[in-house]
Amino acid sequence: MKPLQISPETAIILSKQLGVPLEHLMHMPQHILLQKIAELSKKAAGEAPEGSAAPSDEKDKQ
């Protein structure tokens, strides 16, 4: 299996966000990496609506 075709900067960022050593990340199967990125995206998307929902709640109270 060949290493992932990603830039060094991207690899470092993903390694930190996923909590995976850089060496493991570079040799991780692509389908597993994509699954982990999707999980990060869902977490980020789950946090965004909560922050944007607060102002609409205040409008409902008025």
Tab-separated table of C-alpha atoms in Angstrom:
chain	number	residue	atom	x	y	z
A	1	MET	CA	0.000	0.000	0.000
A	2	LYS	CA	1.436	3.372	-0.968
A	3	PRO	CA	1.330	6.396	1.358
A	4	LEU	CA	-1.541	8.859	1.034
A	5	GLN	CA	-1.203	11.592	-1.567
A	6	ILE	CA	-1.654	14.579	0.768
A	7	SER	CA	0.550	17.563	1.489
A	8	PRO	CA	2.771	17.588	4.582
A	9	GLU	CA	0.788	20.504	6.027
A	10	THR	CA	-2.506	18.644	5.601
A	11	ALA	CA	-1.012	15.507	7.131
A	12	ILE	CA	0.145	17.407	10.224
A	13	ILE	CA	-3.253	19.073	10.702
A	14	LEU	CA	-5.149	15.791	10.286
A	15	SER	CA	-2.750	14.010	12.610
A	16	LYS	CA	-3.421	16.546	15.361
A	17	GLN	CA	-7.200	16.609	14.843
A	18	LEU	CA	-7.522	12.829	14.715
A	19	GLY	CA	-5.066	12.199	17.537
A	20	VAL	CA	-3.131	9.748	15.370
A	21	PRO	CA	0.661	9.661	15.005
A	22	LEU	CA	1.795	11.101	11.684
A	23	GLU	CA	3.410	7.808	10.624
A	24	HIS	CA	0.127	5.942	11.200
A	25	LEU	CA	-1.843	8.569	9.327
A	26	MET	CA	0.353	8.366	6.233
A	27	HIS	CA	-0.086	4.594	6.001
A	28	MET	CA	-3.767	4.526	6.982
A	29	PRO	CA	-6.043	3.021	4.327
A	30	GLN	CA	-7.795	5.750	2.392
A	31	HIS	CA	-11.317	4.512	3.171
A	32	ILE	CA	-10.616	4.603	6.919
A	33	LEU	CA	-9.138	8.096	6.699
A	34	LEU	CA	-12.180	9.318	4.774
A	35	GLN	CA	-14.450	7.795	7.415
A	36	LYS	CA	-12.561	9.592	10.194
A	37	ILE	CA	-12.681	12.884	8.290
A	38	ALA	CA	-16.437	12.435	7.857
A	39	GLU	CA	-16.796	11.915	11.628
A	40	LEU	CA	-14.835	15.127	12.272
A	41	SER	CA	-17.062	16.944	9.811
A	42	LYS	CA	-20.214	15.697	11.542
A	43	LYS	CA	-18.886	16.856	14.909
A	44	ALA	CA	-18.040	20.283	13.492
A	45	ALA	CA	-21.434	20.536	11.797
A	46	GLY	CA	-23.142	19.471	15.020
A	47	GLU	CA	-21.456	22.278	16.936
A	48	ALA	CA	-22.198	25.011	14.370
A	49	PRO	CA	-26.030	24.872	14.506
A	50	GLU	CA	-25.980	25.063	18.299
A	51	GLY	CA	-24.116	28.364	18.145
A	52	SER	CA	-26.370	29.738	15.420
A	53	ALA	CA	-29.534	28.479	17.137
A	54	ALA	CA	-29.023	30.628	20.224
A	55	PRO	CA	-29.797	33.982	18.528
A	56	SER	CA	-32.996	32.588	16.993
A	57	ASP	CA	-34.092	31.373	20.436
A	58	GLU	CA	-33.668	34.887	21.787
A	59	LYS	CA	-35.883	36.228	18.992
A	60	ASP	CA	-38.581	33.701	19.893
A	61	LYS	CA	-38.548	34.875	23.524
A	62	GLN	CA	-39.230	38.477	22.540
